[in-house]
Amino acid sequence: MAGFRLLVGLGNPGAEYEDTRHNAGAQWIEALARMSQCSLRSEKKFFGQFGKVFIGGQECYLLIPTTYMNLSGKAVQAVCQFYKISPQEVLVVHDELDIAPGTIKLKKGGGHGGHNGLKDIISKLGNNRDFGRVRIGIGHPGHASQVASYVLKKAPSDEYQKIEQTIDESLRYHQDIVADNWNSVMNHLHSFKA
């Protein structure tokens, strides 16, 4: 079957992390759930907020791990095992330091680029890197030593708006993204700038 069955938005749980740069992936899934009129519920066996939704006639699972970021793979692994989902059918939405706020990129496979959520998912999927990624640009603080505090802070309002616009724009194409019709949307999304 073509397309992604499990859509995962990365972030940290708790009010203090809401709307921080590191939670951009979770925001994307929350927005998709609202659009699809799907209520995400806390699901202990999946270590996260979980929901089922039909996108383009296909049943998909939405997941926001409620483990901390560096344990995201535990939640992804639990859902994959339960529903027999292969790594190739997983789409992970996450914040990306290497691209500017207001930009978004789609990618399949690759390394973790130092992202602790991706690192844990890769290891829990048996070192399989073949899942899809929606990378939401948050920009880089300029020095590696500043990354940890930078991702856990809220972006200034102009940057935050750009991140939100990027999420909104990409969600206009959510059916193509989920169905893996990336060729039709990649050119537009990769050249989009909020």
CSV table of C-alpha atoms in Angstrom, one decimal:
chain,number,residue,atom,x,y,z
A,1,MET,CA,0.0,0.0,0.0
A,2,ALA,CA,1.4,3.4,-1.0
A,3,GLY,CA,1.5,6.2,1.5
A,4,PHE,CA,2.1,6.7,5.2
A,5,ARG,CA,0.0,5.0,7.9
A,6,LEU,CA,1.5,6.5,11.0
A,7,LEU,CA,2.0,10.2,11.3
A,8,VAL,CA,4.1,11.3,14.3
A,9,GLY,CA,4.6,14.8,15.6
A,10,LEU,CA,7.6,15.3,17.8
A,11,GLY,CA,7.6,17.5,20.9
A,12,ASN,CA,8.0,17.5,24.7
A,13,PRO,CA,5.0,17.0,27.0
A,14,GLY,CA,3.8,19.6,29.5
A,15,ALA,CA,2.6,23.2,29.5
A,16,GLU,CA,6.2,24.6,29.9
A,17,TYR,CA,7.1,23.2,26.5
A,18,GLU,CA,4.0,24.2,24.6
A,19,ASP,CA,4.7,26.4,21.6
A,20,THR,CA,8.5,26.0,22.0
A,21,ARG,CA,10.5,25.5,18.8
A,22,HIS,CA,11.1,21.9,19.6
A,23,ASN,CA,7.3,21.3,19.5
A,24,ALA,CA,6.7,22.3,15.9
A,25,GLY,CA,6.1,18.7,14.9
A,26,ALA,CA,3.5,18.2,17.6
A,27,GLN,CA,1.8,21.4,16.5
A,28,TRP,CA,1.6,20.1,12.9
A,29,ILE,CA,-0.2,16.9,14.1
A,30,GLU,CA,-2.5,18.9,16.4
A,31,ALA,CA,-3.5,21.2,13.5
A,32,LEU,CA,-4.1,18.1,11.2
A,33,ALA,CA,-6.2,16.5,14.0
A,34,ARG,CA,-8.3,19.7,14.3
A,35,MET,CA,-8.7,19.9,10.5
A,36,SER,CA,-9.8,16.2,10.4
A,37,GLN,CA,-12.1,16.6,13.4
A,38,CYS,CA,-10.1,13.9,15.2
A,39,SER,CA,-9.7,14.1,18.9
A,40,LEU,CA,-6.4,12.9,20.2
A,41,ARG,CA,-6.6,10.9,23.4
A,42,SER,CA,-4.0,9.9,25.8
A,43,GLU,CA,-3.1,6.2,25.1
A,44,LYS,CA,-0.9,4.6,27.8
A,45,LYS,CA,0.1,1.6,25.7
A,46,PHE,CA,1.3,3.9,22.9
A,47,PHE,CA,3.0,6.4,25.3
A,48,GLY,CA,1.3,9.3,23.7
A,49,GLN,CA,-1.7,11.2,22.4
A,50,PHE,CA,-3.2,9.0,19.7
A,51,GLY,CA,-6.0,9.2,17.2
A,52,LYS,CA,-7.3,7.5,14.0
A,53,VAL,CA,-8.3,9.5,10.9
A,54,PHE,CA,-9.1,8.9,7.3
A,55,ILE,CA,-7.0,10.8,4.8
A,56,GLY,CA,-7.8,10.4,1.1
A,57,GLY,CA,-9.8,7.3,2.0
A,58,GLN,CA,-6.9,5.7,3.9
A,59,GLU,CA,-6.9,5.0,7.6
A,60,CYS,CA,-4.0,6.7,9.3
A,61,TYR,CA,-2.9,6.9,12.9
A,62,LEU,CA,-1.9,10.2,14.5
A,63,LEU,CA,0.6,10.2,17.3
A,64,ILE,CA,2.3,12.8,19.6
A,65,PRO,CA,4.6,10.9,21.9
A,66,THR,CA,4.2,12.1,25.5
A,67,THR,CA,7.6,10.7,26.5
A,68,TYR,CA,10.3,13.3,26.4
A,69,MET,CA,11.8,14.0,23.0
A,70,ASN,CA,14.8,11.7,23.5
A,71,LEU,CA,12.5,8.8,24.1
A,72,SER,CA,10.1,9.4,21.1
A,73,GLY,CA,11.1,6.1,19.6
A,74,LYS,CA,9.4,4.2,22.4
A,75,ALA,CA,6.0,5.5,21.3
A,76,VAL,CA,6.6,5.0,17.6
A,77,GLN,CA,7.8,1.4,18.2
A,78,ALA,CA,4.7,0.6,20.3
A,79,VAL,CA,2.3,1.8,17.5
A,80,CYS,CA,4.3,0.1,14.8
A,81,GLN,CA,4.3,-3.2,16.6
A,82,PHE,CA,0.7,-3.1,17.5
A,83,TYR,CA,-0.6,-2.2,14.0
A,84,LYS,CA,2.2,-4.0,12.0
A,85,ILE,CA,3.4,-0.8,10.4
A,86,SER,CA,6.8,-0.8,8.6
A,87,PRO,CA,9.3,2.0,9.0
A,88,GLN,CA,8.6,3.0,5.3
A,89,GLU,CA,4.9,3.7,6.4
A,90,VAL,CA,6.0,6.2,9.1
A,91,LEU,CA,6.0,9.9,8.6
A,92,VAL,CA,7.8,11.9,11.3
A,93,VAL,CA,7.1,15.7,11.6
A,94,HIS,CA,9.9,17.6,13.4
A,95,ASP,CA,11.6,20.9,14.0
A,96,GLU,CA,14.8,21.4,11.9
A,97,LEU,CA,17.7,23.6,12.9
A,98,ASP,CA,19.3,23.5,9.5
A,99,ILE,CA,16.5,25.4,7.7
A,100,ALA,CA,15.2,28.9,8.4
A,101,PRO,CA,11.9,29.6,10.1
A,102,GLY,CA,9.2,30.0,7.4
A,103,THR,CA,10.6,27.1,5.3
A,104,ILE,CA,9.7,23.4,5.2
A,105,LYS,CA,11.2,20.4,3.5
A,106,LEU,CA,10.1,16.8,2.8
A,107,LYS,CA,12.7,14.1,3.0
A,108,LYS,CA,12.9,10.3,3.0
A,109,GLY,CA,15.6,8.5,5.0
A,110,GLY,CA,18.9,10.0,6.1
A,111,GLY,CA,20.5,10.5,9.5
A,112,HIS,CA,19.3,12.2,12.6
A,113,GLY,CA,21.4,15.4,12.3
A,114,GLY,CA,21.8,15.5,16.1
A,115,HIS,CA,18.0,15.6,16.6
A,116,ASN,CA,17.4,13.5,19.8
A,117,GLY,CA,13.9,12.5,18.8
A,118,LEU,CA,15.0,11.2,15.4
A,119,LYS,CA,18.0,9.5,17.0
A,120,ASP,CA,15.7,7.5,19.3
A,121,ILE,CA,13.2,6.6,16.5
A,122,ILE,CA,16.0,5.3,14.3
A,123,SER,CA,17.4,3.1,17.1
A,124,LYS,CA,13.9,1.8,18.1
A,125,LEU,CA,13.1,0.9,14.5
A,126,GLY,CA,16.2,-1.3,14.4
A,127,ASN,CA,18.4,1.4,12.9
A,128,ASN,CA,16.0,1.7,10.0
A,129,ARG,CA,16.2,5.3,8.6
A,130,ASP,CA,13.7,4.8,5.8
A,131,PHE,CA,10.8,6.7,7.2
A,132,GLY,CA,9.5,10.0,5.8
A,133,ARG,CA,10.1,13.3,7.4
A,134,VAL,CA,8.4,16.7,7.3
A,135,ARG,CA,11.1,19.1,8.4
A,136,ILE,CA,9.8,22.4,9.8
A,137,GLY,CA,12.5,25.1,9.8
A,138,ILE,CA,13.2,26.8,13.1
A,139,GLY,CA,16.7,28.2,12.3
A,140,HIS,CA,19.9,27.8,14.2
A,141,PRO,CA,21.1,29.9,17.1
A,142,GLY,CA,24.6,30.1,15.5
A,143,HIS,CA,26.6,28.0,17.9
A,144,ALA,CA,26.3,24.3,18.9
A,145,SER,CA,26.5,25.2,22.6
A,146,GLN,CA,23.3,27.2,22.4
A,147,VAL,CA,21.2,24.6,20.6
A,148,ALA,CA,19.7,23.0,23.7
A,149,SER,CA,18.3,26.2,25.3
A,150,TYR,CA,17.3,27.6,21.8
A,151,VAL,CA,15.0,24.7,20.9
A,152,LEU,CA,13.3,24.7,24.3
A,153,LYS,CA,12.4,28.4,24.1
A,154,LYS,CA,9.5,30.0,22.4
A,155,ALA,CA,10.4,31.7,19.1
A,156,PRO,CA,9.9,35.5,19.0
A,157,SER,CA,6.4,36.3,17.6
A,158,ASP,CA,7.6,37.1,14.1
A,159,GLU,CA,9.4,33.8,13.9
A,160,TYR,CA,6.6,31.9,15.5
A,161,GLN,CA,4.2,33.3,12.9
A,162,LYS,CA,6.4,32.1,10.1
A,163,ILE,CA,6.5,28.6,11.7
A,164,GLU,CA,2.7,28.7,12.0
A,165,GLN,CA,2.3,29.8,8.3
A,166,THR,CA,4.6,27.0,7.2
A,167,ILE,CA,2.5,24.5,9.1
A,168,ASP,CA,-0.7,25.9,7.6
A,169,GLU,CA,0.8,25.9,4.1
A,170,SER,CA,2.0,22.3,4.2
A,171,LEU,CA,-1.3,21.1,5.6
A,172,ARG,CA,-3.0,22.4,2.5
A,173,TYR,CA,-1.2,19.5,0.8
A,174,HIS,CA,-1.6,17.0,3.6
A,175,GLN,CA,-3.4,14.4,1.3
A,176,ASP,CA,-0.6,14.4,-1.2
A,177,ILE,CA,2.0,14.3,1.6
A,178,VAL,CA,0.3,11.3,3.3
A,179,ALA,CA,-0.4,9.5,0.0
A,180,ASP,CA,3.4,9.9,-0.8
A,181,ASN,CA,2.6,12.0,-3.9
A,182,TRP,CA,5.6,14.1,-3.1
A,183,ASN,CA,6.6,15.0,-6.6
A,184,SER,CA,3.5,17.0,-7.0
A,185,VAL,CA,4.0,19.1,-3.8
A,186,MET,CA,7.8,19.2,-3.3
A,187,ASN,CA,8.5,21.9,-5.7
A,188,HIS,CA,5.9,24.2,-4.2
A,189,LEU,CA,6.7,23.5,-0.6
A,190,HIS,CA,10.5,23.6,-1.0
A,191,SER,CA,10.2,27.0,-2.6
A,192,PHE,CA,7.6,28.3,-0.1
A,193,LYS,CA,8.8,31.1,2.2
A,194,ALA,CA,6.6,32.5,4.9
